């Protein structure tokens, strides 16, 4: 485990409980069976779908992603406008592995995910066939190549989604946006579009079941989500930050985080969990520019976003 990996203090015990009605065991099994069937269909269908023109391909991806999230009994609400087409960097808070199909249901894109995902049964193959960009999170020296790959995808007109917190948080607290990926938007001169992801109970307050934090096993997370009832996922597409507004990735990252944190749309402010404070939109000691090479381009650094390690089950 690298001492540079981003850390989240959220744990399954503190954050991932479901307060509300539960589905019966047979119903939960049916939900899981439907999800597995959709994933297998996605693996088989990915190669021909990638040959389609952009418009039809995006329609298929949105339909499949929506069906996958709905298979778990989660309703989806999308608020805001995606804006004009073209390459852009999408940045969102990170709560669950469900964030990936949730974002794709609203706005088909390529994802940046940790390299460990490649080894996941079934899901790893699907991620690879979907054009996912992988990052070796414990190898800081691999970061410039990752940023260069993101920049290339943006220049090719792709939308690329990253989760700059670098780890999953429960949704009632947030982590600091790490700045490295924002350099790719500066280099490609494309907009940054912040997204706010929220999982809500019927009363409009945060739902704990989707949270995939700490040492939570994937199997436990799947079962917990399949058993939960009355969960709604909300995607807020926030105004894009145009290229040129900020000259430094530090300021761009902070502006994107302010937009995401300020976009809470529930009936009350998220309830902070005891001992789990939200992180400020300012760099940590190891994320300061003095720890990096010149800020003109991340391609020149060998030291980047920090990290330490609690919630390492994140797909990004």
PDB file of C-alpha atoms in Angstrom:
ATOM      1  CA  UNK A   1       0.000   0.000   0.000  1.00  0.00           C
ATOM      2  CA  UNK A   2       1.449   3.371  -0.997  1.00  0.00           C
ATOM      3  CA  UNK A   3       1.608   6.190   1.529  1.00  0.00           C
ATOM      4  CA  UNK A   4       0.569   8.544  -1.280  1.00  0.00           C
ATOM      5  CA  UNK A   5      -2.873   7.060  -1.859  1.00  0.00           C
ATOM      6  CA  UNK A   6      -5.797   9.338  -0.907  1.00  0.00           C
ATOM      7  CA  UNK A   7      -7.514   8.395   2.312  1.00  0.00           C
ATOM      8  CA  UNK A   8     -11.143   8.447   3.397  1.00  0.00           C
ATOM      9  CA  UNK A   9     -12.162   7.953   7.035  1.00  0.00           C
ATOM     10  CA  UNK A  10     -15.568   6.529   6.020  1.00  0.00           C
ATOM     11  CA  UNK A  11     -16.221   2.919   7.032  1.00  0.00           C
ATOM     12  CA  UNK A  12     -19.038   0.461   6.251  1.00  0.00           C
ATOM     13  CA  UNK A  13     -19.984   0.323   9.924  1.00  0.00           C
ATOM     14  CA  UNK A  14     -20.332   4.096  10.266  1.00  0.00           C
ATOM     15  CA  UNK A  15     -21.661   4.987   6.831  1.00  0.00           C
ATOM     16  CA  UNK A  16     -23.222   2.130   4.891  1.00  0.00           C
ATOM     17  CA  UNK A  17     -26.235   1.136   6.948  1.00  0.00           C
ATOM     18  CA  UNK A  18     -29.662   1.272   5.301  1.00  0.00           C
ATOM     19  CA  UNK A  19     -32.377   3.076   7.226  1.00  0.00           C
ATOM     20  CA  UNK A  20     -35.617   2.112   5.544  1.00  0.00           C
ATOM     21  CA  UNK A  21     -37.537  -0.773   4.056  1.00  0.00           C
ATOM     22  CA  UNK A  22     -35.702  -3.851   2.820  1.00  0.00           C
ATOM     23  CA  UNK A  23     -36.506  -6.086  -0.112  1.00  0.00           C
ATOM     24  CA  UNK A  24     -37.176  -9.745   0.555  1.00  0.00           C
ATOM     25  CA  UNK A  25     -34.373 -12.223  -0.025  1.00  0.00           C
ATOM     26  CA  UNK A  26     -36.016 -13.682  -3.189  1.00  0.00           C
ATOM     27  CA  UNK A  27     -36.520 -10.163  -4.541  1.00  0.00           C
ATOM     28  CA  UNK A  28     -32.887  -9.281  -3.835  1.00  0.00           C
ATOM     29  CA  UNK A  29     -31.719 -12.452  -5.593  1.00  0.00           C
ATOM     30  CA  UNK A  30     -33.801 -11.537  -8.640  1.00  0.00           C
ATOM     31  CA  UNK A  31     -32.233  -8.087  -8.670  1.00  0.00           C
ATOM     32  CA  UNK A  32     -28.744  -9.559  -8.606  1.00  0.00           C
ATOM     33  CA  UNK A  33     -29.626 -12.048 -11.344  1.00  0.00           C
ATOM     34  CA  UNK A  34     -30.924  -9.226 -13.544  1.00  0.00           C
ATOM     35  CA  UNK A  35     -27.749  -7.212 -12.939  1.00  0.00           C
ATOM     36  CA  UNK A  36     -25.503 -10.170 -13.790  1.00  0.00           C
ATOM     37  CA  UNK A  37     -27.486 -10.799 -16.990  1.00  0.00           C
ATOM     38  CA  UNK A  38     -27.067  -7.161 -18.013  1.00  0.00           C
ATOM     39  CA  UNK A  39     -23.327  -7.246 -17.308  1.00  0.00           C
ATOM     40  CA  UNK A  40     -22.879 -10.380 -19.407  1.00  0.00           C
ATOM     41  CA  UNK A  41     -24.938  -8.753 -22.162  1.00  0.00           C
ATOM     42  CA  UNK A  42     -22.679  -5.718 -21.931  1.00  0.00           C
ATOM     43  CA  UNK A  43     -19.536  -7.826 -22.311  1.00  0.00           C
ATOM     44  CA  UNK A  44     -20.924  -9.583 -25.367  1.00  0.00           C
ATOM     45  CA  UNK A  45     -22.354  -6.432 -26.897  1.00  0.00           C
ATOM     46  CA  UNK A  46     -19.475  -4.044 -26.240  1.00  0.00           C
ATOM     47  CA  UNK A  47     -17.384  -4.833 -29.368  1.00  0.00           C
ATOM     48  CA  UNK A  48     -20.180  -4.250 -31.922  1.00  0.00           C
ATOM     49  CA  UNK A  49     -21.535  -1.236 -29.992  1.00  0.00           C
ATOM     50  CA  UNK A  50     -18.112   0.453 -30.184  1.00  0.00           C
ATOM     51  CA  UNK A  51     -18.377   0.299 -33.990  1.00  0.00           C
ATOM     52  CA  UNK A  52     -21.561   2.387 -34.019  1.00  0.00           C
ATOM     53  CA  UNK A  53     -21.515   6.132 -34.763  1.00  0.00           C
ATOM     54  CA  UNK A  54     -21.350   8.348 -31.681  1.00  0.00           C
ATOM     55  CA  UNK A  55     -25.065   9.186 -31.535  1.00  0.00           C
ATOM     56  CA  UNK A  56     -26.466   5.638 -31.606  1.00  0.00           C
ATOM     57  CA  UNK A  57     -23.590   4.372 -29.453  1.00  0.00           C
ATOM     58  CA  UNK A  58     -24.373   6.893 -26.725  1.00  0.00           C
ATOM     59  CA  UNK A  59     -28.054   5.965 -26.819  1.00  0.00           C
ATOM     60  CA  UNK A  60     -27.198   2.291 -26.332  1.00  0.00           C
ATOM     61  CA  UNK A  61     -24.760   3.063 -23.502  1.00  0.00           C
ATOM     62  CA  UNK A  62     -27.286   5.270 -21.726  1.00  0.00           C
ATOM     63  CA  UNK A  63     -30.025   2.650 -22.043  1.00  0.00           C
ATOM     64  CA  UNK A  64     -27.782  -0.164 -20.788  1.00  0.00           C
ATOM     65  CA  UNK A  65     -26.392   1.889 -17.882  1.00  0.00           C
ATOM     66  CA  UNK A  66     -29.869   3.010 -16.849  1.00  0.00           C
ATOM     67  CA  UNK A  67     -31.094  -0.583 -16.936  1.00  0.00           C
ATOM     68  CA  UNK A  68     -28.164  -1.725 -14.768  1.00  0.00           C
ATOM     69  CA  UNK A  69     -28.813   0.864 -12.063  1.00  0.00           C
ATOM     70  CA  UNK A  70     -32.549   0.173 -12.206  1.00  0.00           C
ATOM     71  CA  UNK A  71     -31.898  -3.571 -11.866  1.00  0.00           C
ATOM     72  CA  UNK A  72     -30.848  -2.830  -8.280  1.00  0.00           C
ATOM     73  CA  UNK A  73     -34.148  -1.057  -7.648  1.00  0.00           C
ATOM     74  CA  UNK A  74     -32.605   2.426  -7.771  1.00  0.00           C
ATOM     75  CA  UNK A  75     -34.495   5.187  -9.561  1.00  0.00           C
ATOM     76  CA  UNK A  76     -32.468   7.822 -11.428  1.00  0.00           C
ATOM     77  CA  UNK A  77     -33.056  11.573 -11.576  1.00  0.00           C
ATOM     78  CA  UNK A  78     -30.898  13.749 -13.836  1.00  0.00           C
ATOM     79  CA  UNK A  79     -30.921  17.505 -13.281  1.00  0.00           C
ATOM     80  CA  UNK A  80     -29.215  20.145 -15.414  1.00  0.00           C
ATOM     81  CA  UNK A  81     -28.036  20.280 -18.991  1.00  0.00           C
ATOM     82  CA  UNK A  82     -25.072  18.471 -20.538  1.00  0.00           C
ATOM     83  CA  UNK A  83     -24.443  21.455 -22.815  1.00  0.00           C
ATOM     84  CA  UNK A  84     -22.819  21.301 -26.249  1.00  0.00           C
ATOM     85  CA  UNK A  85     -20.938  18.228 -27.392  1.00  0.00           C
ATOM     86  CA  UNK A  86     -17.199  17.842 -27.722  1.00  0.00           C
ATOM     87  CA  UNK A  87     -14.388  16.828 -25.430  1.00  0.00           C
ATOM     88  CA  UNK A  88     -14.658  17.757 -21.783  1.00  0.00           C
ATOM     89  CA  UNK A  89     -13.449  16.597 -18.396  1.00  0.00           C
ATOM     90  CA  UNK A  90     -16.272  15.454 -16.119  1.00  0.00           C
ATOM     91  CA  UNK A  91     -15.445  15.540 -12.404  1.00  0.00           C
ATOM     92  CA  UNK A  92     -17.683  14.145  -9.677  1.00  0.00           C
ATOM     93  CA  UNK A  93     -17.731  13.242  -6.016  1.00  0.00           C
ATOM     94  CA  UNK A  94     -17.256   9.531  -5.432  1.00  0.00           C
ATOM     95  CA  UNK A  95     -19.508   7.341  -3.283  1.00  0.00           C
ATOM     96  CA  UNK A  96     -19.845   3.912  -4.854  1.00  0.00           C
ATOM     97  CA  UNK A  97     -18.931   1.597  -7.704  1.00  0.00           C
ATOM     98  CA  UNK A  98     -22.486   2.436  -8.847  1.00  0.00           C
ATOM     99  CA  UNK A  99     -21.222   5.918  -9.730  1.00  0.00           C
ATOM    100  CA  UNK A 100     -19.798   4.565 -12.985  1.00  0.00           C
ATOM    101  CA  UNK A 101     -23.049   3.309 -14.571  1.00  0.00           C
ATOM    102  CA  UNK A 102     -24.906   6.220 -12.955  1.00  0.00           C
ATOM    103  CA  UNK A 103     -22.756   8.819 -14.722  1.00  0.00           C
ATOM    104  CA  UNK A 104     -22.951   6.848 -17.980  1.00  0.00           C
ATOM    105  CA  UNK A 105     -26.756   6.785 -17.698  1.00  0.00           C
ATOM    106  CA  UNK A 106     -26.737  10.586 -17.684  1.00  0.00           C
ATOM    107  CA  UNK A 107     -23.792  11.307 -19.947  1.00  0.00           C
ATOM    108  CA  UNK A 108     -21.945   8.478 -21.766  1.00  0.00           C
ATOM    109  CA  UNK A 109     -18.196   8.905 -21.414  1.00  0.00           C
ATOM    110  CA  UNK A 110     -14.905   7.166 -20.840  1.00  0.00           C
ATOM    111  CA  UNK A 111     -13.930   6.525 -17.240  1.00  0.00           C
ATOM    112  CA  UNK A 112     -10.641   6.790 -15.400  1.00  0.00           C
ATOM    113  CA  UNK A 113     -10.389   3.793 -13.065  1.00  0.00           C
ATOM    114  CA  UNK A 114      -7.753   2.190 -10.885  1.00  0.00           C
ATOM    115  CA  UNK A 115      -5.822  -0.580 -12.599  1.00  0.00           C
ATOM    116  CA  UNK A 116      -7.052  -3.123 -10.037  1.00  0.00           C
ATOM    117  CA  UNK A 117     -10.433  -3.056 -11.794  1.00  0.00           C
ATOM    118  CA  UNK A 118      -8.905  -5.041 -14.664  1.00  0.00           C
ATOM    119  CA  UNK A 119      -8.651  -8.051 -12.350  1.00  0.00           C
ATOM    120  CA  UNK A 120     -12.266  -7.906 -11.165  1.00  0.00           C
ATOM    121  CA  UNK A 121     -14.299 -10.904 -12.333  1.00  0.00           C
ATOM    122  CA  UNK A 122     -16.560 -10.000 -15.265  1.00  0.00           C
ATOM    123  CA  UNK A 123     -16.611  -6.270 -14.450  1.00  0.00           C
ATOM    124  CA  UNK A 124     -12.924  -5.888 -15.310  1.00  0.00           C
ATOM    125  CA  UNK A 125     -13.414  -7.205 -18.813  1.00  0.00           C
ATOM    126  CA  UNK A 126     -16.468  -5.024 -19.297  1.00  0.00           C
ATOM    127  CA  UNK A 127     -14.556  -1.934 -18.152  1.00  0.00           C
ATOM    128  CA  UNK A 128     -11.751  -2.655 -20.608  1.00  0.00           C
ATOM    129  CA  UNK A 129     -14.121  -3.116 -23.517  1.00  0.00           C
ATOM    130  CA  UNK A 130     -15.910   0.118 -22.635  1.00  0.00           C
ATOM    131  CA  UNK A 131     -12.754   2.141 -23.292  1.00  0.00           C
ATOM    132  CA  UNK A 132     -11.841   2.743 -19.655  1.00  0.00           C
ATOM    133  CA  UNK A 133      -8.548   4.517 -18.981  1.00  0.00           C
ATOM    134  CA  UNK A 134      -6.641   2.845 -16.156  1.00  0.00           C
ATOM    135  CA  UNK A 135      -4.344   4.428 -13.606  1.00  0.00           C
ATOM    136  CA  UNK A 136      -1.785   2.671 -11.411  1.00  0.00           C
ATOM    137  CA  UNK A 137      -2.588   4.586  -8.249  1.00  0.00           C
ATOM    138  CA  UNK A 138       0.333   3.309  -6.218  1.00  0.00           C
ATOM    139  CA  UNK A 139       2.919   4.320  -8.857  1.00  0.00           C
ATOM    140  CA  UNK A 140       3.349   8.080  -8.722  1.00  0.00           C
ATOM    141  CA  UNK A 141       5.804   7.978 -11.630  1.00  0.00           C
ATOM    142  CA  UNK A 142       3.039   6.571 -13.863  1.00  0.00           C
ATOM    143  CA  UNK A 143       0.890   9.667 -13.309  1.00  0.00           C
ATOM    144  CA  UNK A 144       2.287  11.837 -16.145  1.00  0.00           C
ATOM    145  CA  UNK A 145       1.519   9.073 -18.667  1.00  0.00           C
ATOM    146  CA  UNK A 146      -2.013   8.827 -17.297  1.00  0.00           C
ATOM    147  CA  UNK A 147      -2.562  12.571 -17.631  1.00  0.00           C
ATOM    148  CA  UNK A 148      -1.175  12.402 -21.164  1.00  0.00           C
ATOM    149  CA  UNK A 149      -3.646   9.610 -21.998  1.00  0.00           C
ATOM    150  CA  UNK A 150      -6.554  11.662 -20.638  1.00  0.00           C
ATOM    151  CA  UNK A 151      -5.378  14.677 -22.624  1.00  0.00           C
ATOM    152  CA  UNK A 152      -5.268  12.588 -25.798  1.00  0.00           C
ATOM    153  CA  UNK A 153      -8.815  11.339 -25.228  1.00  0.00           C
ATOM    154  CA  UNK A 154     -10.055  14.897 -24.634  1.00  0.00           C
ATOM    155  CA  UNK A 155      -8.332  16.152 -27.781  1.00  0.00           C
ATOM    156  CA  UNK A 156     -10.038  13.329 -29.706  1.00  0.00           C
ATOM    157  CA  UNK A 157     -13.399  14.733 -28.612  1.00  0.00           C
ATOM    158  CA  UNK A 158     -14.146  12.204 -25.856  1.00  0.00           C
ATOM    159  CA  UNK A 159     -15.796  12.975 -22.554  1.00  0.00           C
ATOM    160  CA  UNK A 160     -13.683  11.576 -19.723  1.00  0.00           C
ATOM    161  CA  UNK A 161     -14.955  11.175 -16.162  1.00  0.00           C
ATOM    162  CA  UNK A 162     -12.625  11.247 -13.177  1.00  0.00           C
ATOM    163  CA  UNK A 163     -13.322  11.123  -9.457  1.00  0.00           C
ATOM    164  CA  UNK A 164     -10.723  13.578  -8.129  1.00  0.00           C
ATOM    165  CA  UNK A 165     -11.213  12.679  -4.464  1.00  0.00           C
ATOM    166  CA  UNK A 166      -9.225   9.558  -5.330  1.00  0.00           C
ATOM    167  CA  UNK A 167     -11.254   7.461  -2.908  1.00  0.00           C
ATOM    168  CA  UNK A 168     -14.878   6.812  -2.049  1.00  0.00           C
ATOM    169  CA  UNK A 169     -16.637   8.855   0.619  1.00  0.00           C
ATOM    170  CA  UNK A 170     -20.082   8.164   2.052  1.00  0.00           C
ATOM    171  CA  UNK A 171     -21.834  11.227   0.592  1.00  0.00           C
ATOM    172  CA  UNK A 172     -22.326  12.950   3.947  1.00  0.00           C
ATOM    173  CA  UNK A 173     -18.710  14.046   3.878  1.00  0.00           C
ATOM    174  CA  UNK A 174     -16.372  14.784   0.998  1.00  0.00           C
ATOM    175  CA  UNK A 175     -12.679  14.593   0.236  1.00  0.00           C
ATOM    176  CA  UNK A 176     -10.350  17.138  -1.329  1.00  0.00           C
ATOM    177  CA  UNK A 177     -10.234  17.206  -5.125  1.00  0.00           C
ATOM    178  CA  UNK A 178      -6.734  16.180  -6.195  1.00  0.00           C
ATOM    179  CA  UNK A 179      -5.500  18.395  -8.947  1.00  0.00           C
ATOM    180  CA  UNK A 180      -3.501  16.124 -11.256  1.00  0.00           C
ATOM    181  CA  UNK A 181      -6.293  15.190 -13.691  1.00  0.00           C
ATOM    182  CA  UNK A 182      -7.252  18.842 -14.114  1.00  0.00           C
ATOM    183  CA  UNK A 183      -3.971  19.426 -15.920  1.00  0.00           C
ATOM    184  CA  UNK A 184      -5.319  17.356 -18.803  1.00  0.00           C
ATOM    185  CA  UNK A 185      -8.204  19.830 -19.258  1.00  0.00           C
ATOM    186  CA  UNK A 186      -5.717  22.718 -19.265  1.00  0.00           C
ATOM    187  CA  UNK A 187      -3.452  20.966 -21.762  1.00  0.00           C
ATOM    188  CA  UNK A 188      -6.352  20.038 -24.071  1.00  0.00           C
ATOM    189  CA  UNK A 189      -8.077  23.434 -23.590  1.00  0.00           C
ATOM    190  CA  UNK A 190     -11.459  21.821 -22.939  1.00  0.00           C
ATOM    191  CA  UNK A 191     -14.180  22.660 -20.407  1.00  0.00           C
ATOM    192  CA  UNK A 192     -14.520  21.006 -17.031  1.00  0.00           C
ATOM    193  CA  UNK A 193     -18.048  19.989 -16.075  1.00  0.00           C
ATOM    194  CA  UNK A 194     -18.629  19.255 -12.378  1.00  0.00           C
ATOM    195  CA  UNK A 195     -21.224  16.637 -11.436  1.00  0.00           C
ATOM    196  CA  UNK A 196     -22.836  16.116  -8.046  1.00  0.00           C
ATOM    197  CA  UNK A 197     -23.825  12.506  -7.335  1.00  0.00           C
ATOM    198  CA  UNK A 198     -26.234  11.783  -4.497  1.00  0.00           C
ATOM    199  CA  UNK A 199     -28.036   8.667  -3.297  1.00  0.00           C
ATOM    200  CA  UNK A 200     -31.190   9.516  -1.376  1.00  0.00           C
ATOM    201  CA  UNK A 201     -33.785   7.801   0.759  1.00  0.00           C
ATOM    202  CA  UNK A 202     -37.475   8.473   0.354  1.00  0.00           C
ATOM    203  CA  UNK A 203     -37.300  11.361   2.841  1.00  0.00           C
ATOM    204  CA  UNK A 204     -34.631  13.088   0.743  1.00  0.00           C
ATOM    205  CA  UNK A 205     -31.737  12.432   3.105  1.00  0.00           C
ATOM    206  CA  UNK A 206     -28.577  10.528   2.100  1.00  0.00           C
ATOM    207  CA  UNK A 207     -28.902   6.779   1.655  1.00  0.00           C
ATOM    208  CA  UNK A 208     -26.141   4.696   3.191  1.00  0.00           C
ATOM    209  CA  UNK A 209     -26.632   1.413   1.330  1.00  0.00           C
ATOM    210  CA  UNK A 210     -24.850   2.430  -1.920  1.00  0.00           C
ATOM    211  CA  UNK A 211     -21.717   3.668  -0.101  1.00  0.00           C
ATOM    212  CA  UNK A 212     -18.716   1.482  -0.986  1.00  0.00           C
ATOM    213  CA  UNK A 213     -16.137   2.596   1.543  1.00  0.00           C
ATOM    214  CA  UNK A 214     -13.279   1.363   3.682  1.00  0.00           C
ATOM    215  CA  UNK A 215     -12.693  -2.372   3.594  1.00  0.00           C
ATOM    216  CA  UNK A 216     -16.211  -3.148   2.350  1.00  0.00           C
ATOM    217  CA  UNK A 217     -16.120  -6.337   0.206  1.00  0.00           C
ATOM    218  CA  UNK A 218     -17.747  -6.018  -3.210  1.00  0.00           C
ATOM    219  CA  UNK A 219     -20.021  -8.966  -2.485  1.00  0.00           C
ATOM    220  CA  UNK A 220     -21.310  -7.329   0.712  1.00  0.00           C
ATOM    221  CA  UNK A 221     -21.925  -4.085  -1.160  1.00  0.00           C
ATOM    222  CA  UNK A 222     -23.849  -5.860  -3.925  1.00  0.00           C
ATOM    223  CA  UNK A 223     -26.076  -7.647  -1.427  1.00  0.00           C
ATOM    224  CA  UNK A 224     -26.693  -4.523   0.666  1.00  0.00           C
ATOM    225  CA  UNK A 225     -27.770  -2.538  -2.384  1.00  0.00           C
ATOM    226  CA  UNK A 226     -29.948  -5.374  -3.678  1.00  0.00           C
ATOM    227  CA  UNK A 227     -31.754  -5.530  -0.309  1.00  0.00           C
ATOM    228  CA  UNK A 228     -32.345  -1.765  -0.006  1.00  0.00           C
ATOM    229  CA  UNK A 229     -35.669  -0.293  -1.046  1.00  0.00           C
ATOM    230  CA  UNK A 230     -36.685   3.280  -1.781  1.00  0.00           C
ATOM    231  CA  UNK A 231     -33.247   4.506  -2.930  1.00  0.00           C
ATOM    232  CA  UNK A 232     -33.033   7.223  -5.573  1.00  0.00           C
ATOM    233  CA  UNK A 233     -29.860   8.305  -7.359  1.00  0.00           C
ATOM    234  CA  UNK A 234     -29.529  11.912  -8.418  1.00  0.00           C
ATOM    235  CA  UNK A 235     -27.070  13.324 -10.961  1.00  0.00           C
ATOM    236  CA  UNK A 236     -26.710  17.101 -11.082  1.00  0.00           C
ATOM    237  CA  UNK A 237     -25.003  18.321 -14.240  1.00  0.00           C
ATOM    238  CA  UNK A 238     -23.515  21.623 -13.122  1.00  0.00           C
ATOM    239  CA  UNK A 239     -22.457  24.576 -15.308  1.00  0.00           C
ATOM    240  CA  UNK A 240     -19.273  23.940 -17.213  1.00  0.00           C
ATOM    241  CA  UNK A 241     -16.083  25.787 -16.335  1.00  0.00           C
ATOM    242  CA  UNK A 242     -14.852  27.137 -19.683  1.00  0.00           C
ATOM    243  CA  UNK A 243     -11.256  26.717 -20.786  1.00  0.00           C
ATOM    244  CA  UNK A 244      -9.086  29.682 -19.928  1.00  0.00           C
ATOM    245  CA  UNK A 245     -10.975  30.766 -16.816  1.00  0.00           C
ATOM    246  CA  UNK A 246      -8.260  29.340 -14.570  1.00  0.00           C
ATOM    247  CA  UNK A 247      -4.606  29.115 -15.527  1.00  0.00           C
ATOM    248  CA  UNK A 248      -3.531  26.724 -12.781  1.00  0.00           C
ATOM    249  CA  UNK A 249      -4.807  23.244 -12.018  1.00  0.00           C
ATOM    250  CA  UNK A 250      -4.931  24.147  -8.318  1.00  0.00           C
ATOM    251  CA  UNK A 251      -7.497  26.893  -8.917  1.00  0.00           C
ATOM    252  CA  UNK A 252      -9.435  24.788 -11.424  1.00  0.00           C
ATOM    253  CA  UNK A 253      -9.678  21.875  -8.994  1.00  0.00           C
ATOM    254  CA  UNK A 254     -10.779  24.150  -6.153  1.00  0.00           C
ATOM    255  CA  UNK A 255     -13.457  25.778  -8.331  1.00  0.00           C
ATOM    256  CA  UNK A 256     -14.808  22.396  -9.397  1.00  0.00           C
ATOM    257  CA  UNK A 257     -14.932  21.205  -5.795  1.00  0.00           C
ATOM    258  CA  UNK A 258     -16.767  24.337  -4.678  1.00  0.00           C
ATOM    259  CA  UNK A 259     -19.363  23.722  -7.389  1.00  0.00           C
ATOM    260  CA  UNK A 260     -19.878  20.081  -6.373  1.00  0.00           C
ATOM    261  CA  UNK A 261     -20.008  20.745  -2.627  1.00  0.00           C
ATOM    262  CA  UNK A 262     -22.358  23.686  -3.153  1.00  0.00           C
ATOM    263  CA  UNK A 263     -24.780  21.647  -5.267  1.00  0.00           C
ATOM    264  CA  UNK A 264     -26.369  19.666  -2.433  1.00  0.00           C
ATOM    265  CA  UNK A 265     -30.071  19.515  -3.297  1.00  0.00           C
ATOM    266  CA  UNK A 266     -31.581  17.631  -0.359  1.00  0.00           C
ATOM    267  CA  UNK A 267     -34.113  19.022   2.092  1.00  0.00           C
ATOM    268  CA  UNK A 268     -31.365  19.641   4.628  1.00  0.00           C
ATOM    269  CA  UNK A 269     -27.626  19.917   4.552  1.00  0.00           C
ATOM    270  CA  UNK A 270     -25.851  16.541   4.590  1.00  0.00           C
ATOM    271  CA  UNK A 271     -25.425  15.389   8.170  1.00  0.00           C
ATOM    272  CA  UNK A 272     -21.720  15.103   8.931  1.00  0.00           C
ATOM    273  CA  UNK A 273     -20.811  11.855  10.610  1.00  0.00           C
ATOM    274  CA  UNK A 274     -19.080  12.025  13.976  1.00  0.00           C
ATOM    275  CA  UNK A 275     -15.339  12.130  13.446  1.00  0.00           C
ATOM    276  CA  UNK A 276     -15.645  12.312   9.650  1.00  0.00           C
ATOM    277  CA  UNK A 277     -15.195  15.939   8.631  1.00  0.00           C
ATOM    278  CA  UNK A 278     -15.610  17.232   5.098  1.00  0.00           C
ATOM    279  CA  UNK A 279     -12.301  18.211   3.562  1.00  0.00           C
ATOM    280  CA  UNK A 280     -11.653  21.799   2.447  1.00  0.00           C
ATOM    281  CA  UNK A 281     -11.136  22.652  -1.193  1.00  0.00           C
ATOM    282  CA  UNK A 282      -7.497  23.466  -0.520  1.00  0.00           C
ATOM    283  CA  UNK A 283      -4.456  21.319  -1.173  1.00  0.00           C
ATOM    284  CA  UNK A 284      -3.017  19.126   1.517  1.00  0.00           C
ATOM    285  CA  UNK A 285       0.579  19.479   2.572  1.00  0.00           C
ATOM    286  CA  UNK A 286       1.730  16.835   0.136  1.00  0.00           C
ATOM    287  CA  UNK A 287      -0.385  18.295  -2.689  1.00  0.00           C
ATOM    288  CA  UNK A 288       1.249  21.716  -2.607  1.00  0.00           C
ATOM    289  CA  UNK A 289       3.093  22.998  -5.616  1.00  0.00           C
ATOM    290  CA  UNK A 290       6.351  22.876  -3.708  1.00  0.00           C
ATOM    291  CA  UNK A 291       6.053  19.107  -3.804  1.00  0.00           C
ATOM    292  CA  UNK A 292       5.782  19.110  -7.585  1.00  0.00           C
ATOM    293  CA  UNK A 293       7.791  20.243 -10.528  1.00  0.00           C
ATOM    294  CA  UNK A 294       6.784  23.407 -12.402  1.00  0.00           C
ATOM    295  CA  UNK A 295       3.033  23.842 -12.731  1.00  0.00           C
ATOM    296  CA  UNK A 296       3.040  24.487 -16.479  1.00  0.00           C
ATOM    297  CA  UNK A 297       2.294  20.835 -17.090  1.00  0.00           C
ATOM    298  CA  UNK A 298       1.900  17.760 -14.963  1.00  0.00           C
ATOM    299  CA  UNK A 299       3.772  15.888 -17.667  1.00  0.00           C
ATOM    300  CA  UNK A 300       6.911  17.236 -16.049  1.00  0.00           C
ATOM    301  CA  UNK A 301       6.266  16.010 -12.553  1.00  0.00           C
ATOM    302  CA  UNK A 302       7.172  12.841 -10.833  1.00  0.00           C
ATOM    303  CA  UNK A 303       5.359  13.651  -7.593  1.00  0.00           C
ATOM    304  CA  UNK A 304       1.648  14.270  -7.415  1.00  0.00           C
ATOM    305  CA  UNK A 305      -1.497  13.776  -5.440  1.00  0.00           C
ATOM    306  CA  UNK A 306      -0.991  12.269  -2.048  1.00  0.00           C
ATOM    307  CA  UNK A 307      -2.718   9.381  -0.602  1.00  0.00           C
ATOM    308  CA  UNK A 308      -2.752   7.143   2.339  1.00  0.00           C
ATOM    309  CA  UNK A 309      -5.356   4.624   2.528  1.00  0.00           C
ATOM    310  CA  UNK A 310      -8.575   3.875   4.122  1.00  0.00           C
ATOM    311  CA  UNK A 311     -11.116   3.602   1.365  1.00  0.00           C
ATOM    312  CA  UNK A 312      -9.169   1.846  -1.357  1.00  0.00           C
ATOM    313  CA  UNK A 313     -12.070  -0.037  -2.907  1.00  0.00           C
ATOM    314  CA  UNK A 314     -12.864   2.875  -5.184  1.00  0.00           C
ATOM    315  CA  UNK A 315     -12.955   2.279  -8.923  1.00  0.00           C
ATOM    316  CA  UNK A 316     -10.933   5.373  -9.614  1.00  0.00           C
TER     317      UNK A 316
END
